[in-house]
mmCIF file of C-alpha atoms in Angstrom:
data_model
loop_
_atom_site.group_PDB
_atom_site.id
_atom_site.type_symbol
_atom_site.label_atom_id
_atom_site.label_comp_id
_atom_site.label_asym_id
_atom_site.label_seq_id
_atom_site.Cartn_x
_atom_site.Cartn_y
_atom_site.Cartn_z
ATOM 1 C CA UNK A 142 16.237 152.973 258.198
ATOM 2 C CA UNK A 143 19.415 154.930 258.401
ATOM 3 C CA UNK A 144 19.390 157.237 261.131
ATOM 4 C CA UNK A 145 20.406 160.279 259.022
ATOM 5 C CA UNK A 146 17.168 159.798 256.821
ATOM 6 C CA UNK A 147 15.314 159.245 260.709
ATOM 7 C CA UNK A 148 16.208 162.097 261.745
ATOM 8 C CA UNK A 149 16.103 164.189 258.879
ATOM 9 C CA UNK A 150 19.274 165.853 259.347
ATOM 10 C CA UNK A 151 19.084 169.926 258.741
ATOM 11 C CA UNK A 152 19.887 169.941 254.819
ATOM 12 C CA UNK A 153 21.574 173.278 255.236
ATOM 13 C CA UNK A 154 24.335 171.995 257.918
ATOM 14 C CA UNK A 155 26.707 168.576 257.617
ATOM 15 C CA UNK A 156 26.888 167.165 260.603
ATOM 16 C CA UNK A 157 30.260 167.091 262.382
ATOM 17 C CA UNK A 158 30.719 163.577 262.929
ATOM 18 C CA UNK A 159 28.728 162.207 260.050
ATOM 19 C CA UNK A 160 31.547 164.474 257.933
ATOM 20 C CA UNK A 161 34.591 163.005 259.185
ATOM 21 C CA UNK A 162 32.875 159.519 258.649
ATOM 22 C CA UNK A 163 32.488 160.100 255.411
ATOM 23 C CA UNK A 164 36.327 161.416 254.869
ATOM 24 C CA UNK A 165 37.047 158.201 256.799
ATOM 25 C CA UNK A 166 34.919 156.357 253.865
ATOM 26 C CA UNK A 167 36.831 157.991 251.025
ATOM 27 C CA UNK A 168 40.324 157.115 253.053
ATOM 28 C CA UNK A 169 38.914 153.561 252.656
ATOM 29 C CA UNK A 170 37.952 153.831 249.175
ATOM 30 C CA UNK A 171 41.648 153.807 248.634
ATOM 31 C CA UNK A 172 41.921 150.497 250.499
ATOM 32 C CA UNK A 173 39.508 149.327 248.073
ATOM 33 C CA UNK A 174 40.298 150.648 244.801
ATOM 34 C CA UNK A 175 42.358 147.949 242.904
ATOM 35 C CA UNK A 176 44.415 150.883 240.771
ATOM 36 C CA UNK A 177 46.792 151.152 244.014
ATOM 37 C CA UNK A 178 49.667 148.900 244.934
ATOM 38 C CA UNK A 179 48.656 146.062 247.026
ATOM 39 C CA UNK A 180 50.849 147.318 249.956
ATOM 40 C CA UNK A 181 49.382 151.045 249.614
ATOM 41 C CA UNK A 182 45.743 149.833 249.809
ATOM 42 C CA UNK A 183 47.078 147.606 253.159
ATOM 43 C CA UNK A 184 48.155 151.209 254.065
ATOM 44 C CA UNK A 185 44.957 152.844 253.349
ATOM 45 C CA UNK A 186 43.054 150.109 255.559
ATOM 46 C CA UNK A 187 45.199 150.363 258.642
ATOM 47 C CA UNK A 188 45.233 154.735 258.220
ATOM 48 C CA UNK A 189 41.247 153.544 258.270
ATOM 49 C CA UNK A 190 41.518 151.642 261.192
ATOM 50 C CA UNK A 191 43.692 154.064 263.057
ATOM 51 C CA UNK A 192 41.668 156.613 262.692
ATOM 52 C CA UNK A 193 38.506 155.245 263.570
ATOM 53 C CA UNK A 194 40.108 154.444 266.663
ATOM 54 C CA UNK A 195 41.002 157.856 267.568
ATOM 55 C CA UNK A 196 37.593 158.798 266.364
ATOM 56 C CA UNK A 197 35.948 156.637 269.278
ATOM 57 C CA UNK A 198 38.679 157.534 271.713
ATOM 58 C CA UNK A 199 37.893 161.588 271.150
ATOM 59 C CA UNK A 200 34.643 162.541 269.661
ATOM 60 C CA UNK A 201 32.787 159.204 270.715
ATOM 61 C CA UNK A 202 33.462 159.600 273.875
ATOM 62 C CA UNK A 203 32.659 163.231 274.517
ATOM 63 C CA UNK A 204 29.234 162.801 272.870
ATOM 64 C CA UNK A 205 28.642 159.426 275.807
ATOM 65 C CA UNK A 206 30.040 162.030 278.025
ATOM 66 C CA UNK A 207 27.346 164.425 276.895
ATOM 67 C CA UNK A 208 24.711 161.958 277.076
ATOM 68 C CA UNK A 209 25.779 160.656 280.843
ATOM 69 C CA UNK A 210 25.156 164.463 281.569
ATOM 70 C CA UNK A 211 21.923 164.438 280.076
ATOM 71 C CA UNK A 212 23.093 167.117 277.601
ATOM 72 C CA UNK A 213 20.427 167.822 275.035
ATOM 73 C CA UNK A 214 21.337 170.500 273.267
ATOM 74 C CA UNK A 215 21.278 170.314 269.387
ATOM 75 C CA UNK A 216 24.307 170.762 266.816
ATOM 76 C CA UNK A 217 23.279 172.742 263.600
ATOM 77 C CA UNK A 218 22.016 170.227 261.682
ATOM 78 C CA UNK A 219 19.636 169.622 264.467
ATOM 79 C CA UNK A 220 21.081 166.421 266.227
ATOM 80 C CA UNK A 221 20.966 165.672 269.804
ATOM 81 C CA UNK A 222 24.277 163.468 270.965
ATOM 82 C CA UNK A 223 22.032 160.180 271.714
ATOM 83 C CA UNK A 224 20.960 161.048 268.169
ATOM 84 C CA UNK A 225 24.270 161.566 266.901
ATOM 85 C CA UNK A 226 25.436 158.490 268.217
ATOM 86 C CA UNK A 227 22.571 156.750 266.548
ATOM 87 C CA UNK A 228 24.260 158.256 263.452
ATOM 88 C CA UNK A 229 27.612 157.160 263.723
ATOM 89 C CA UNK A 230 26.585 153.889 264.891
ATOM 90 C CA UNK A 231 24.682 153.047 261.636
ATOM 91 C CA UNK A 232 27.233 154.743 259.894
ATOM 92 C CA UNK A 233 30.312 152.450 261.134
ATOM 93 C CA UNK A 234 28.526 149.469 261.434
ATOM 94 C CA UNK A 235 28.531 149.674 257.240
ATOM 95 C CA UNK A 236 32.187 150.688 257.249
ATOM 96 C CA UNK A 237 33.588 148.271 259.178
ATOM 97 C CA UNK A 238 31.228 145.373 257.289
ATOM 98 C CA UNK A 239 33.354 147.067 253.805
ATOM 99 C CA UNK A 240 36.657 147.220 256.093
ATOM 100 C CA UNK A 241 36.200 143.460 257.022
ATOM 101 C CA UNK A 242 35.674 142.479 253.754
ATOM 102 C CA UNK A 243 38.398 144.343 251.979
ATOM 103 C CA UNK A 244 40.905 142.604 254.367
ATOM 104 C CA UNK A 245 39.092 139.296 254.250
ATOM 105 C CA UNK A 246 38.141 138.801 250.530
ATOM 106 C CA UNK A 247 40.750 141.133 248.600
ATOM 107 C CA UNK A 248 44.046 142.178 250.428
ATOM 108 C CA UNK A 249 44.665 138.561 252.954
ATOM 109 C CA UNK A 250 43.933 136.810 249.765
ATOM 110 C CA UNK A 251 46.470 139.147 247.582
ATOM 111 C CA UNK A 252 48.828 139.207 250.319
ATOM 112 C CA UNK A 253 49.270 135.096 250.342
ATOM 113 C CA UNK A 254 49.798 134.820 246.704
ATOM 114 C CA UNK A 255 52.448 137.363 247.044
ATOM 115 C CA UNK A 256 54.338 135.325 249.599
ATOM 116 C CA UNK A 257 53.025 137.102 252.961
ATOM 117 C CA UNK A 258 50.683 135.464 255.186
ATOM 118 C CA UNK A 259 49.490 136.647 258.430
ATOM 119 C CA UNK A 260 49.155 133.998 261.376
ATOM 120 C CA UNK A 261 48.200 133.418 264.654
ATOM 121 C CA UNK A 262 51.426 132.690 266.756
ATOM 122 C CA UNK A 263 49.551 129.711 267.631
ATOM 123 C CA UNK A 264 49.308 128.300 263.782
ATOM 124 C CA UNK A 265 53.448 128.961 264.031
ATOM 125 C CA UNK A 266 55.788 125.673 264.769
ATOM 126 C CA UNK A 267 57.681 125.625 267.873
ATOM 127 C CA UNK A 268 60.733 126.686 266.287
ATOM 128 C CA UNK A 269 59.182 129.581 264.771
ATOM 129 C CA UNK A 270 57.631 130.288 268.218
ATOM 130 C CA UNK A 271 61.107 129.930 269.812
ATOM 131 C CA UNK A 272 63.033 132.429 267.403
ATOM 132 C CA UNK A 273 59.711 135.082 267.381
ATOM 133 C CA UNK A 274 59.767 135.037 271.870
ATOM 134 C CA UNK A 275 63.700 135.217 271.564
ATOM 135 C CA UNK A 276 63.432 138.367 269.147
ATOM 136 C CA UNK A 277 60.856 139.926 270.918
ATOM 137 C CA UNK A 278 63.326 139.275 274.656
ATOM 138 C CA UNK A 279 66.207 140.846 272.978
ATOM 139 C CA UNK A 280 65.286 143.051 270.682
ATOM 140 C CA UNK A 281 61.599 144.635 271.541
ATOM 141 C CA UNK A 282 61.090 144.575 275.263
ATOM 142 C CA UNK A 283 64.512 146.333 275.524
ATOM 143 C CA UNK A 284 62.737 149.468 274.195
ATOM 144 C CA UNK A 285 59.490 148.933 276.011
ATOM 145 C CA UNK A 286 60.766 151.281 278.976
ATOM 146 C CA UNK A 287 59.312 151.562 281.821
ATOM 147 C CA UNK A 288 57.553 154.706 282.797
ATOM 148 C CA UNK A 289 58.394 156.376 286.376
ATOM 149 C CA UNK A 290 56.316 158.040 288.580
ATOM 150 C CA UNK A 291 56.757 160.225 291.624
ATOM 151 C CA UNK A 292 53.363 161.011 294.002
ATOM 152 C CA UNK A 293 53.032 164.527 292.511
ATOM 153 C CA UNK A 294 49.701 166.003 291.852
ATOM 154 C CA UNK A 295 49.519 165.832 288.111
ATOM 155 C CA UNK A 296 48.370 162.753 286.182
ATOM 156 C CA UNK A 297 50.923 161.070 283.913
ATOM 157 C CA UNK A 298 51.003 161.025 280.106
ATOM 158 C CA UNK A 299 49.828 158.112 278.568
ATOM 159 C CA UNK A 300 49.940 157.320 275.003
ATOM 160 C CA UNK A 301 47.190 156.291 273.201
ATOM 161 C CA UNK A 302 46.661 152.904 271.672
ATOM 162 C CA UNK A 303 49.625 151.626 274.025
ATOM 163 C CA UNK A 304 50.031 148.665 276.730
ATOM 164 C CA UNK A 305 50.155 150.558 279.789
ATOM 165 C CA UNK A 306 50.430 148.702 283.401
ATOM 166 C CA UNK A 307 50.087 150.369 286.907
ATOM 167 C CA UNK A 308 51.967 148.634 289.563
ATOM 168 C CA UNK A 309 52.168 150.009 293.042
ATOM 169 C CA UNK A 310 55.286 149.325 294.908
ATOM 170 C CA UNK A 311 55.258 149.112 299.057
#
């Protein structure tokens, strides 16, 4: 059973979060719908993907912050966050099934007979290997700059969805 029919969700509110899954859902409608270029539905998915990410990364993670804090208040539609999270967890586990499958069974497969496959830089030959590590040396880890700090008070930005390391020099 889905948790928004468990619950019974207030019919006179739309849940928050269950809203922006569903605008998520029509965002990946246009992944799947075959009347868009093949490299516009590729798009779509990764818009999808990027902003379930930040989904998880904001409102996720306040509601297991309201949960840790044994916050039980309800939203409108009468949802505590554990039950919320029930929600969104039934509610993604079916999007990303549809998201897995696009890529898998309709775009990867379009993709190759276009001429562009996707592969793990172990399925690559050593020369391939050789000329991908040499463009990456000279021409991406010159603009992966290093980011500075001094011991002041305030914590540092750090972009989301980035490779950050913390080293501590003595």
């Amino acid at each position: 059973m889905k948790a928004r029919e468990k619950y019974n969700c207030h019919e006179r509110y739309v849940n928050r979060e269950f809203s922006w899954l569903q605008f998520n859902s029509r965002v990946l409608f246009e992944a799947e719908n075959p009347d868009n270029p093949l490299l516009e539905r590729c798009k779509f998915l990764s818009i999808f993907e990027s902003n379930l990410d930040e989904f998880y990364m904001v409102r996720v993670s306040g509601l297991i912050e309201q949960v840790e804090q044994k916050i039980t208040a309800l939203t409108p539609d009468g949802l505590t966050p554990d039950e919320q999270l029930e929600l969104i967890a039934d509610e993604v586990r079916d999007l990303r099934q549809r998201a897995a499958h696009i890529w898998s069974n309709d775009l990867s497969p379009a993709l190759a007979g276009n001429g562009i496959v996707i592969r793990k830089f172990t399925e690559l030959t050593k020369a391939e290997q050789s000329a991908l590590t040499e463009h990456f040396q000279n021409r991406v880890f010159n603009v992966c700059t290093p980011l500075m700090l001094d011991p002041n008070p305030t914590f540092p930005f750090i972009s989301n969805l980035s490779l950050n390391l913390a080293v501590e020099l003595k």
